[in-house]
Amino acid sequence: MDDHRRTELHKTVYLKDYQPPDWLVDTVDLRFDLDEKATTVRSILTVRSNHDTGRGMRPFVLNGRRLTLNVLKQDGRPLDKARYRVDDEALSFTPSSAKFVLEIETVIDPSANTELTGLYLSSGNFCTQCEAEGFRRITYYPDRPDVLARFTTTIAANKKYPVLLSNGNLTGSGDLVDGRHFATWHDPFPKPAYLFALIAGDLARVQDRFTTMSRRPIDLNIFVQHHNRDKCTHAMESLKQSMKWDEEAYGREYDLDTFMIVAVDDFNMGAMENKGLNVFNSKYVLARPETATDSDYQGIMGVVAHEYFHNWSGDRVTCRDWFQLSLKEGFTVFRDQQFMEDMTSPGVQRISDVAVLRNSQFREDAGPMAHPVRPDSYVEINNFYTLTVYNKGAEVIRMMRTLLGPAGFRKGTDLYFSRHDGQAVTTDDFVRAMEDANSVDLAQFKLWYSQAGTPELSVTRSYDANAGTYTLTVSQSCPPTPGQPDKKPMHIPLAIGLLGKNGGELDLKLDSGSKEGSKSLVLELRKPQESFTFVDIPAEPVPSLLRHFSAPVKVKLDLTDEERLLLMAHDPDEFNRWDAGQQYAAKLILELVQDVQDGKPLALDNRFIDAFRITLESGMKDKSFQAFALSMPAETYLADFMEIIDPSAIHEARRFVQETLAAVLKQPLLAVYSAHQDPGPYRIDQESIGRRSLKNMALAYLSLLEDGDVCDLCLRQFRGGGNMTDVLAALINLANNECHERDDALAMFYGTWKSDPLIMDKWFAIQAASRLSNTLGTVKKLLHHPAFNIKNPNRVRALIGSFASNAVRFHDPSGAGYAFIAEQVIAIDAMNPQIAARLVSAFTLWKRYDAKRQSLMRGQLERILSTPSLSKDVHEIVTKSLV
Ligand code: BES
Ligand code: ZN
């Protein structure tokens, strides 16, 4: 492809170029005649101009990709070929009146659709995925989120597809000739095309009911393949809890007569919030104790809630353009996090949400793809469904709640929903609702939407014993990111407390008198450097900063080990109690990394071992918290602190710490392990989940000892575990060991579960994530395993994705891991660019590694780039990485 053609195809879209649509669509009447190879789509649009007449007619642009156009009529008359233009991307013409009816007929081939966007087949059933720009693969349409229309959809299909679903309420159904039948659905709520969905297949229906706060009965339905009908209970319970929670927490009531969830095996993402008809990756629906782990159960609850919450934050109020993606995604992630905090344990939920941010989003924000929560340009929008837009976006919403308080925040969301119901709006509109409802100015705060990069806070402290005052001086800065060399100071909520030497909390009183009286308060940073002086402080305290992780920033503060130990033991803020331990461990591991690099012998500080022992033997009430407190910081988090990342040394140092703890504390670990066996039948309440995670944490440490009796223990748990959590925990340990039980256990697991695709994903993932040195060889062999299917995204993520995240093996100094992933990116890109683009992101941080790895990774990026007809998805990431 020549350069000119490529830049045409790979055009950058800019937020500053946004123009409102010239033409609006009021109603869409769709008729699908489903056929695996040739589906006919007839569409009747009522269209009107979005401008006052007089200035002449502007062209009407309808996006369309890989469509065969059969019919095009304006007000019943075929449009002359000379009057319209069609190319690979769009159909356009200049209408002759300000209001008209357009009729279009296109033909598409669902069986050839391997990208899994638009209309495709999964396990023999028809399904759709239209976000972000998939509807244009179904028919010609102004496929942009600011065109909202009322959809009526008729689906005609052979009766071997008994279930025919679309958005809204069912308004008609019946028989047709030739063994076919039809169903008609009407969605009364105007929506953009990305929220359209269609499902046709032979599916079982699991039914339930929910009564809303205004006593309206809602029909709830989950559709799955027949053999999965006994795996929907948890998803259904999660749905009912979500519906109730959104009424209580946000005053949001469901609006249609029916709410449907469909589970499909082939899906690029986790799930999709199509109006009234959510389509889910089956991974986030199906669960039974023998088949799903505790974390699968939690994942299901979180994703069901997330997609349900979109009904208001996304569907009723939607995005003006895709730069506003965080308007719906950041807000909805925040809502699902809050929901999970209420349903599980708030502290533990916060810890795991922050872990995602620090272990993964911070990396994104520090690399070549770094972008603001509201990006200002993109080439391929699918590349911007990122941790920044989602998880940092959720933090931005959380900060507003922290600044305005729960009641002020609720006033803001109430105003937002009522003011913008039925509209397509921007993140500025969201913030304006917060400002108007609370009479505050959030102008500086809005930099969180436009500035990329993770801000850094440097904190120094001084205690004046004579005056009894304590001063914290905080400077903020934000590193340069692509296109943003200089940053302005941000408005940052910094939640803090002060602990006395005995661990008690002090009363906080600022000398300015502006805030006082409580034991925890939120300082508002706005300047490059600011000082805060507390009065009536009897002795030098230990500061507890950034409580509850009140802002997505890095904090530099030189606490001593003793101070960290005090916070670990006494900080009432659960998050900081955990984080004090993490920071202490991170400091030690990073020192050991240096020793590894210098070839020095490694030794672990006894005080750290004692602290770990205390946590291990503390018998905390919240066992999930205890398990988190015993875990070591992730390798990716540790890497963030290194100028030049050394994945082998990080792995070795971290493992040395874990092995040492296991060796020294073998007896207490065994004691914790046996004291936390399930006392009765399997249950999935918080207490049982906590017990299992603590027990399995102990077992994971023990398994590092690689001694025979621990392998026996793992094998016994593997064989005897009646639930997948315990079975899998044991199997992971075995898969990381050279012991002879390993292969038997993997074979046995395969034999038991080979017909369950979700469990086969676990089987592939465990092997690809193994730290053993022959892992790459195993993964290559597994590519040819009959259960592997490169067209299925879950399987690709399980085998290839897990290997790419296996830092020691992916970054093997030979470069073999890099070459393997590059080959897979190229192969997958030809079928499914979205999935290939996710995978190629493993290379984006190449400049952070040593010279040898840099050149190996760069070589693979260049090899990918030289592939003919590379997708725009992969092309964008590779070119931005190579800059
Ligand atoms: N709207 C997205 C799904 C989506 C994103 C479809 C991009 C197509 C392209 C959905 O609401 C979502 O965000 N799903 C998440 C899970 C959620 C719990 C964060 C996903 O699919 O990963
Ligand atoms: Zn979402």
CSV table of N, CA, C and O in Angstrom, one decimal, residues 715-811:
chain,number,residue,atom,x,y,z
A,715,LEU,N,-1.7,-31.4,45.7
A,715,LEU,CA,-2.4,-32.5,45.0
A,715,LEU,C,-3.7,-32.9,45.8
A,715,LEU,O,-4.7,-33.1,45.1
A,716,ARG,N,-3.6,-33.0,47.1
A,716,ARG,CA,-4.7,-33.4,47.9
A,716,ARG,C,-5.8,-32.3,47.7
A,716,ARG,O,-7.0,-32.7,47.5
A,717,GLN,N,-5.5,-31.1,47.8
A,717,GLN,CA,-6.5,-30.0,47.6
A,717,GLN,C,-7.0,-30.1,46.2
A,717,GLN,O,-8.2,-29.9,46.0
A,718,PHE,N,-6.2,-30.3,45.2
A,718,PHE,CA,-6.6,-30.4,43.8
A,718,PHE,C,-7.6,-31.5,43.6
A,718,PHE,O,-8.7,-31.3,43.0
A,719,ARG,N,-7.3,-32.7,44.2
A,719,ARG,CA,-8.2,-33.8,44.0
A,719,ARG,C,-9.5,-33.7,44.8
A,719,ARG,O,-10.6,-34.1,44.4
A,720,GLY,N,-9.4,-33.1,46.0
A,720,GLY,CA,-10.5,-33.2,46.9
A,720,GLY,C,-11.4,-31.9,46.8
A,720,GLY,O,-12.5,-32.0,47.3
A,721,GLY,N,-10.9,-30.8,46.3
A,721,GLY,CA,-11.6,-29.6,46.3
A,721,GLY,C,-13.0,-29.7,45.5
A,721,GLY,O,-13.0,-30.1,44.4
A,722,GLY,N,-14.0,-29.4,46.2
A,722,GLY,CA,-15.3,-29.5,45.5
A,722,GLY,C,-15.6,-28.2,44.8
A,722,GLY,O,-16.6,-28.2,44.1
A,723,ASN,N,-14.8,-27.3,44.9
A,723,ASN,CA,-15.1,-26.0,44.3
A,723,ASN,C,-13.9,-25.5,43.4
A,723,ASN,O,-12.7,-25.9,43.7
A,724,MET,N,-14.1,-24.8,42.4
A,724,MET,CA,-13.1,-24.4,41.4
A,724,MET,C,-12.0,-23.5,42.0
A,724,MET,O,-10.9,-23.6,41.6
A,725,THR,N,-12.4,-22.7,43.0
A,725,THR,CA,-11.4,-21.8,43.7
A,725,THR,C,-10.3,-22.6,44.2
A,725,THR,O,-9.1,-22.3,44.0
A,726,ASP,N,-10.6,-23.6,45.0
A,726,ASP,CA,-9.5,-24.5,45.6
A,726,ASP,C,-8.8,-25.3,44.6
A,726,ASP,O,-7.6,-25.5,44.7
A,727,VAL,N,-9.5,-25.9,43.7
A,727,VAL,CA,-8.9,-26.7,42.7
A,727,VAL,C,-7.9,-25.9,41.8
A,727,VAL,O,-6.8,-26.3,41.6
A,728,LEU,N,-8.3,-24.7,41.4
A,728,LEU,CA,-7.5,-23.9,40.6
A,728,LEU,C,-6.3,-23.4,41.3
A,728,LEU,O,-5.2,-23.4,40.8
A,729,ALA,N,-6.5,-23.0,42.6
A,729,ALA,CA,-5.4,-22.5,43.4
A,729,ALA,C,-4.3,-23.6,43.5
A,729,ALA,O,-3.1,-23.3,43.3
A,730,ALA,N,-4.7,-24.8,43.7
A,730,ALA,CA,-3.8,-25.9,43.8
A,730,ALA,C,-3.1,-26.2,42.5
A,730,ALA,O,-1.9,-26.4,42.4
A,731,LEU,N,-3.9,-26.1,41.5
A,731,LEU,CA,-3.3,-26.5,40.1
A,731,LEU,C,-2.3,-25.4,39.7
A,731,LEU,O,-1.3,-25.7,39.1
A,732,ILE,N,-2.5,-24.1,40.0
A,732,ILE,CA,-1.6,-23.1,39.7
A,732,ILE,C,-0.3,-23.4,40.3
A,732,ILE,O,0.8,-23.2,39.7
A,733,ASN,N,-0.3,-23.7,41.6
A,733,ASN,CA,0.9,-24.0,42.3
A,733,ASN,C,1.7,-25.2,41.7
A,733,ASN,O,2.9,-25.1,41.5
A,734,LEU,N,0.9,-26.2,41.3
A,734,LEU,CA,1.6,-27.4,40.7
A,734,LEU,C,2.2,-27.0,39.4
A,734,LEU,O,3.3,-27.4,39.0
A,735,ALA,N,1.5,-26.2,38.6
A,735,ALA,CA,2.0,-25.8,37.3
A,735,ALA,C,3.2,-24.9,37.4
A,735,ALA,O,3.9,-24.8,36.4
A,736,ASN,N,3.5,-24.3,38.5
A,736,ASN,CA,4.7,-23.5,38.7
A,736,ASN,C,5.8,-24.3,39.3
A,736,ASN,O,6.9,-23.8,39.5
A,737,ASN,N,5.6,-25.6,39.5
A,737,ASN,CA,6.6,-26.5,40.1
A,737,ASN,C,7.1,-27.5,39.1
A,737,ASN,O,6.3,-28.0,38.3
A,738,GLU,N,8.3,-28.0,39.3
A,738,GLU,CA,8.9,-29.0,38.5
A,738,GLU,C,8.4,-30.4,38.9
A,738,GLU,O,8.8,-31.4,38.3
A,739,CYS,N,7.6,-30.5,40.0
A,739,CYS,CA,7.3,-31.8,40.6
A,739,CYS,C,6.6,-32.7,39.7
A,739,CYS,O,6.0,-32.3,38.7
A,740,HIS,N,6.7,-34.0,40.0
A,740,HIS,CA,6.2,-35.0,39.0
A,740,HIS,C,4.6,-35.0,39.0
A,740,HIS,O,4.0,-35.5,38.1
A,741,GLU,N,4.0,-34.4,40.1
A,741,GLU,CA,2.5,-34.4,40.1
A,741,GLU,C,2.0,-33.4,39.1
A,741,GLU,O,0.8,-33.5,38.7
A,742,ARG,N,2.8,-32.6,38.6
A,742,ARG,CA,2.4,-31.5,37.7
A,742,ARG,C,1.6,-32.0,36.5
A,742,ARG,O,0.5,-31.6,36.2
A,743,ASP,N,2.3,-32.8,35.7
A,743,ASP,CA,1.7,-33.2,34.4
A,743,ASP,C,0.4,-34.1,34.7
A,743,ASP,O,-0.6,-33.9,33.9
A,744,ASP,N,0.4,-34.9,35.7
A,744,ASP,CA,-0.8,-35.7,36.0
A,744,ASP,C,-1.9,-34.8,36.3
A,744,ASP,O,-3.0,-35.0,35.8
A,745,ALA,N,-1.7,-33.8,37.1
A,745,ALA,CA,-2.8,-32.9,37.5
A,745,ALA,C,-3.3,-32.2,36.3
A,745,ALA,O,-4.6,-32.1,36.2
A,746,LEU,N,-2.5,-31.7,35.5
A,746,LEU,CA,-2.9,-30.9,34.3
A,746,LEU,C,-3.7,-31.9,33.4
A,746,LEU,O,-4.8,-31.5,32.8
A,747,ALA,N,-3.3,-33.1,33.2
A,747,ALA,CA,-4.0,-34.1,32.4
A,747,ALA,C,-5.3,-34.4,33.0
A,747,ALA,O,-6.3,-34.5,32.3
A,748,MET,N,-5.3,-34.6,34.3
A,748,MET,CA,-6.6,-34.9,34.9
A,748,MET,C,-7.6,-33.8,34.8
A,748,MET,O,-8.8,-34.0,34.5
A,749,PHE,N,-7.1,-32.6,35.0
A,749,PHE,CA,-8.0,-31.4,34.9
A,749,PHE,C,-8.6,-31.3,33.4
A,749,PHE,O,-9.8,-31.1,33.2
A,750,TYR,N,-7.7,-31.6,32.5
A,750,TYR,CA,-8.2,-31.6,31.1
A,750,TYR,C,-9.2,-32.6,30.9
A,750,TYR,O,-10.3,-32.4,30.3
A,751,GLY,N,-9.0,-33.8,31.4
A,751,GLY,CA,-9.9,-34.9,31.2
A,751,GLY,C,-11.3,-34.6,31.8
A,751,GLY,O,-12.3,-34.9,31.2
A,752,THR,N,-11.3,-34.0,32.9
A,752,THR,CA,-12.6,-33.7,33.6
A,752,THR,C,-13.3,-32.6,32.8
A,752,THR,O,-14.5,-32.6,32.8
A,753,TRP,N,-12.6,-31.6,32.3
A,753,TRP,CA,-13.3,-30.4,31.9
A,753,TRP,C,-13.2,-30.1,30.4
A,753,TRP,O,-13.5,-29.0,30.0
A,754,LYS,N,-12.7,-31.0,29.6
A,754,LYS,CA,-12.4,-30.6,28.2
A,754,LYS,C,-13.6,-30.1,27.4
A,754,LYS,O,-13.5,-29.4,26.4
A,755,SER,N,-14.8,-30.4,27.9
A,755,SER,CA,-16.0,-30.0,27.1
A,755,SER,C,-16.5,-28.6,27.6
A,755,SER,O,-17.5,-28.1,27.1
A,756,ASP,N,-15.9,-28.0,28.6
A,756,ASP,CA,-16.3,-26.7,29.1
A,756,ASP,C,-15.3,-25.6,28.6
A,756,ASP,O,-14.2,-25.6,29.2
A,757,PRO,N,-15.7,-24.8,27.6
A,757,PRO,CA,-14.7,-23.9,27.1
A,757,PRO,C,-14.2,-22.9,28.1
A,757,PRO,O,-13.0,-22.5,28.0
A,758,LEU,N,-15.0,-22.4,29.0
A,758,LEU,CA,-14.5,-21.5,30.0
A,758,LEU,C,-13.4,-22.1,30.9
A,758,LEU,O,-12.5,-21.4,31.3
A,759,ILE,N,-13.6,-23.4,31.2
A,759,ILE,CA,-12.6,-24.0,32.0
A,759,ILE,C,-11.3,-24.4,31.2
A,759,ILE,O,-10.2,-24.3,31.7
A,760,MET,N,-11.6,-24.7,30.0
A,760,MET,CA,-10.4,-24.9,29.1
A,760,MET,C,-9.5,-23.6,29.0
A,760,MET,O,-8.3,-23.6,28.9
A,761,ASP,N,-10.2,-22.4,29.1
A,761,ASP,CA,-9.5,-21.2,29.1
A,761,ASP,C,-8.5,-21.1,30.3
A,761,ASP,O,-7.4,-20.7,30.2
A,762,LYS,N,-9.0,-21.6,31.5
A,762,LYS,CA,-8.2,-21.6,32.7
A,762,LYS,C,-7.0,-22.6,32.5
A,762,LYS,O,-5.9,-22.3,32.9
A,763,TRP,N,-7.3,-23.7,31.8
A,763,TRP,CA,-6.2,-24.7,31.6
A,763,TRP,C,-5.1,-24.1,30.7
A,763,TRP,O,-3.9,-24.3,31.0
A,764,PHE,N,-5.5,-23.4,29.7
A,764,PHE,CA,-4.5,-22.8,28.8
A,764,PHE,C,-3.8,-21.7,29.6
A,764,PHE,O,-2.5,-21.6,29.5
A,765,ALA,N,-4.5,-20.9,30.3
A,765,ALA,CA,-3.9,-19.7,30.9
A,765,ALA,C,-2.9,-20.1,32.0
A,765,ALA,O,-1.8,-19.5,32.1
A,766,ILE,N,-3.2,-21.2,32.8
A,766,ILE,CA,-2.3,-21.6,33.8
A,766,ILE,C,-1.0,-22.0,33.3
A,766,ILE,O,0.1,-21.7,33.8
A,767,GLN,N,-1.0,-22.7,32.1
A,767,GLN,CA,0.2,-23.2,31.6
A,767,GLN,C,1.0,-22.1,30.9
A,767,GLN,O,2.2,-22.1,31.0
A,768,ALA,N,0.3,-21.1,30.3
A,768,ALA,CA,1.0,-20.0,29.7
A,768,ALA,C,1.6,-19.0,30.7
A,768,ALA,O,2.5,-18.3,30.4
A,769,ALA,N,1.0,-19.0,31.9
A,769,ALA,CA,1.5,-18.1,33.0
A,769,ALA,C,2.6,-18.8,33.8
A,769,ALA,O,3.1,-18.1,34.8
A,770,SER,N,2.9,-20.0,33.6
A,770,SER,CA,3.9,-20.7,34.4
A,770,SER,C,5.3,-20.0,34.3
A,770,SER,O,5.7,-19.7,33.3
A,771,ARG,N,5.9,-20.0,35.5
A,771,ARG,CA,7.2,-19.3,35.5
A,771,ARG,C,8.3,-20.3,35.0
A,771,ARG,O,9.5,-19.9,34.8
A,772,LEU,N,8.0,-21.6,34.8
A,772,LEU,CA,9.0,-22.6,34.4
A,772,LEU,C,9.6,-22.2,33.1
A,772,LEU,O,9.0,-21.6,32.2
A,773,SER,N,10.9,-22.6,32.9
A,773,SER,CA,11.7,-22.1,31.8
A,773,SER,C,11.2,-22.6,30.4
A,773,SER,O,11.5,-22.0,29.4
A,774,ASN,N,10.5,-23.8,30.4
A,774,ASN,CA,10.1,-24.3,29.1
A,774,ASN,C,8.7,-23.8,28.7
A,774,ASN,O,8.0,-24.4,27.8
A,775,THR,N,8.2,-22.8,29.4
A,775,THR,CA,6.8,-22.3,29.1
A,775,THR,C,6.6,-22.0,27.7
A,775,THR,O,5.5,-22.3,27.1
A,776,LEU,N,7.5,-21.3,27.0
A,776,LEU,CA,7.3,-20.9,25.6
A,776,LEU,C,7.1,-22.1,24.8
A,776,LEU,O,6.2,-22.2,23.9
A,777,GLY,N,7.9,-23.2,25.0
A,777,GLY,CA,7.7,-24.4,24.2
A,777,GLY,C,6.3,-25.0,24.4
A,777,GLY,O,5.7,-25.4,23.5
A,778,THR,N,5.9,-25.0,25.7
A,778,THR,CA,4.6,-25.5,26.0
A,778,THR,C,3.5,-24.7,25.3
A,778,THR,O,2.6,-25.3,24.7
A,779,VAL,N,3.6,-23.4,25.3
A,779,VAL,CA,2.6,-22.6,24.7
A,779,VAL,C,2.6,-22.8,23.2
A,779,VAL,O,1.5,-23.0,22.6
A,780,LYS,N,3.7,-23.0,22.6
A,780,LYS,CA,3.8,-23.3,21.1
A,780,LYS,C,3.1,-24.6,20.8
A,780,LYS,O,2.4,-24.7,19.8
A,781,LYS,N,3.3,-25.6,21.7
A,781,LYS,CA,2.6,-26.9,21.5
A,781,LYS,C,1.1,-26.7,21.6
A,781,LYS,O,0.3,-27.3,20.8
A,782,LEU,N,0.7,-25.9,22.6
A,782,LEU,CA,-0.7,-25.8,22.9
A,782,LEU,C,-1.5,-25.1,21.8
A,782,LEU,O,-2.7,-25.2,21.6
A,783,LEU,N,-0.7,-24.3,21.0
A,783,LEU,CA,-1.4,-23.6,19.8
A,783,LEU,C,-2.0,-24.7,18.9
A,783,LEU,O,-2.9,-24.4,18.2
A,784,HIS,N,-1.4,-25.9,18.9
A,784,HIS,CA,-1.9,-26.9,18.0
A,784,HIS,C,-2.9,-27.9,18.7
A,784,HIS,O,-3.3,-28.9,18.1
A,785,HIS,N,-3.2,-27.6,19.9
A,785,HIS,CA,-4.1,-28.5,20.7
A,785,HIS,C,-5.5,-28.4,20.1
A,785,HIS,O,-5.9,-27.3,19.7
A,786,PRO,N,-6.2,-29.5,20.0
A,786,PRO,CA,-7.6,-29.4,19.4
A,786,PRO,C,-8.5,-28.4,20.1
A,786,PRO,O,-9.4,-27.9,19.5
A,787,ALA,N,-8.3,-28.2,21.4
A,787,ALA,CA,-9.2,-27.3,22.2
A,787,ALA,C,-8.8,-25.8,21.9
A,787,ALA,O,-9.6,-24.9,22.3
A,788,PHE,N,-7.7,-25.6,21.3
A,788,PHE,CA,-7.3,-24.2,21.0
A,788,PHE,C,-8.0,-23.7,19.7
A,788,PHE,O,-8.1,-24.5,18.7
A,789,ASN,N,-8.4,-22.5,19.7
A,789,ASN,CA,-9.1,-21.9,18.5
A,789,ASN,C,-8.7,-20.4,18.4
A,789,ASN,O,-9.1,-19.6,19.2
A,790,ILE,N,-7.9,-20.1,17.4
A,790,ILE,CA,-7.3,-18.8,17.3
A,790,ILE,C,-8.4,-17.7,17.0
A,790,ILE,O,-8.2,-16.5,17.1
A,791,LYS,N,-9.5,-18.2,16.5
A,791,LYS,CA,-10.6,-17.2,16.2
A,791,LYS,C,-11.4,-16.9,17.4
A,791,LYS,O,-12.3,-15.9,17.4
A,792,ASN,N,-11.2,-17.6,18.5
A,792,ASN,CA,-12.0,-17.3,19.7
A,792,ASN,C,-11.2,-16.3,20.7
A,792,ASN,O,-10.2,-16.7,21.2
A,793,PRO,N,-11.7,-15.1,20.9
A,793,PRO,CA,-11.0,-14.2,21.7
A,793,PRO,C,-10.6,-14.7,23.1
A,793,PRO,O,-9.5,-14.4,23.6
A,794,ASN,N,-11.5,-15.4,23.8
A,794,ASN,CA,-11.2,-15.9,25.1
A,794,ASN,C,-10.0,-16.8,25.1
A,794,ASN,O,-9.2,-16.8,26.0
A,795,ARG,N,-10.0,-17.7,24.1
A,795,ARG,CA,-8.9,-18.7,24.0
A,795,ARG,C,-7.6,-17.9,23.7
A,795,ARG,O,-6.6,-18.3,24.2
A,796,VAL,N,-7.6,-16.9,22.8
A,796,VAL,CA,-6.4,-16.2,22.5
A,796,VAL,C,-5.9,-15.5,23.8
A,796,VAL,O,-4.7,-15.5,24.1
A,797,ARG,N,-6.8,-14.8,24.5
A,797,ARG,CA,-6.4,-14.2,25.7
A,797,ARG,C,-5.8,-15.2,26.7
A,797,ARG,O,-4.8,-14.9,27.4
A,798,ALA,N,-6.5,-16.3,26.8
A,798,ALA,CA,-6.0,-17.3,27.8
A,798,ALA,C,-4.6,-17.8,27.5
A,798,ALA,O,-3.7,-17.8,28.3
A,799,LEU,N,-4.4,-18.2,26.2
A,799,LEU,CA,-3.1,-18.8,25.9
A,799,LEU,C,-2.0,-17.7,25.5
A,799,LEU,O,-1.0,-17.7,26.2
A,800,ILE,N,-2.3,-16.9,24.6
A,800,ILE,CA,-1.3,-16.0,24.0
A,800,ILE,C,-1.2,-14.8,24.9
A,800,ILE,O,-0.1,-14.3,25.3
A,801,GLY,N,-2.4,-14.2,25.3
A,801,GLY,CA,-2.4,-13.1,26.2
A,801,GLY,C,-1.7,-13.4,27.5
A,801,GLY,O,-1.0,-12.6,28.1
A,802,SER,N,-2.0,-14.5,28.1
A,802,SER,CA,-1.3,-14.9,29.4
A,802,SER,C,0.2,-15.0,29.2
A,802,SER,O,0.9,-14.6,30.1
A,803,PHE,N,0.6,-15.5,28.1
A,803,PHE,CA,2.1,-15.6,27.9
A,803,PHE,C,2.7,-14.2,27.8
A,803,PHE,O,3.7,-13.9,28.4
A,804,ALA,N,2.0,-13.3,27.1
A,804,ALA,CA,2.5,-11.9,26.9
A,804,ALA,C,2.5,-11.2,28.3
A,804,ALA,O,3.3,-10.2,28.4
A,805,SER,N,1.7,-11.6,29.2
A,805,SER,CA,1.8,-10.9,30.5
A,805,SER,C,2.7,-11.6,31.5
A,805,SER,O,2.8,-11.3,32.7
A,806,ASN,N,3.3,-12.7,31.1
A,806,ASN,CA,4.2,-13.5,31.9
A,806,ASN,C,5.6,-12.9,31.8
A,806,ASN,O,6.4,-13.3,30.9
A,807,ALA,N,5.8,-11.8,32.6
A,807,ALA,CA,7.0,-11.0,32.4
A,807,ALA,C,8.3,-11.7,32.2
A,807,ALA,O,9.0,-11.5,31.3
A,808,VAL,N,8.6,-12.6,33.2
A,808,VAL,CA,10.0,-13.3,33.0
A,808,VAL,C,10.1,-14.1,31.7
A,808,VAL,O,11.1,-14.1,31.1
A,809,ARG,N,9.0,-14.7,31.3
A,809,ARG,CA,9.1,-15.5,30.1
A,809,ARG,C,9.0,-14.7,28.8
A,809,ARG,O,9.7,-14.9,27.9
A,810,PHE,N,8.1,-13.7,28.8
A,810,PHE,CA,7.9,-12.9,27.6
A,810,PHE,C,9.2,-12.1,27.4
A,810,PHE,O,9.7,-12.0,26.3
A,811,HIS,N,9.8,-11.6,28.5
A,811,HIS,CA,11.1,-10.8,28.3
A,811,HIS,C,12.3,-11.7,28.4
A,811,HIS,O,13.4,-11.2,28.7
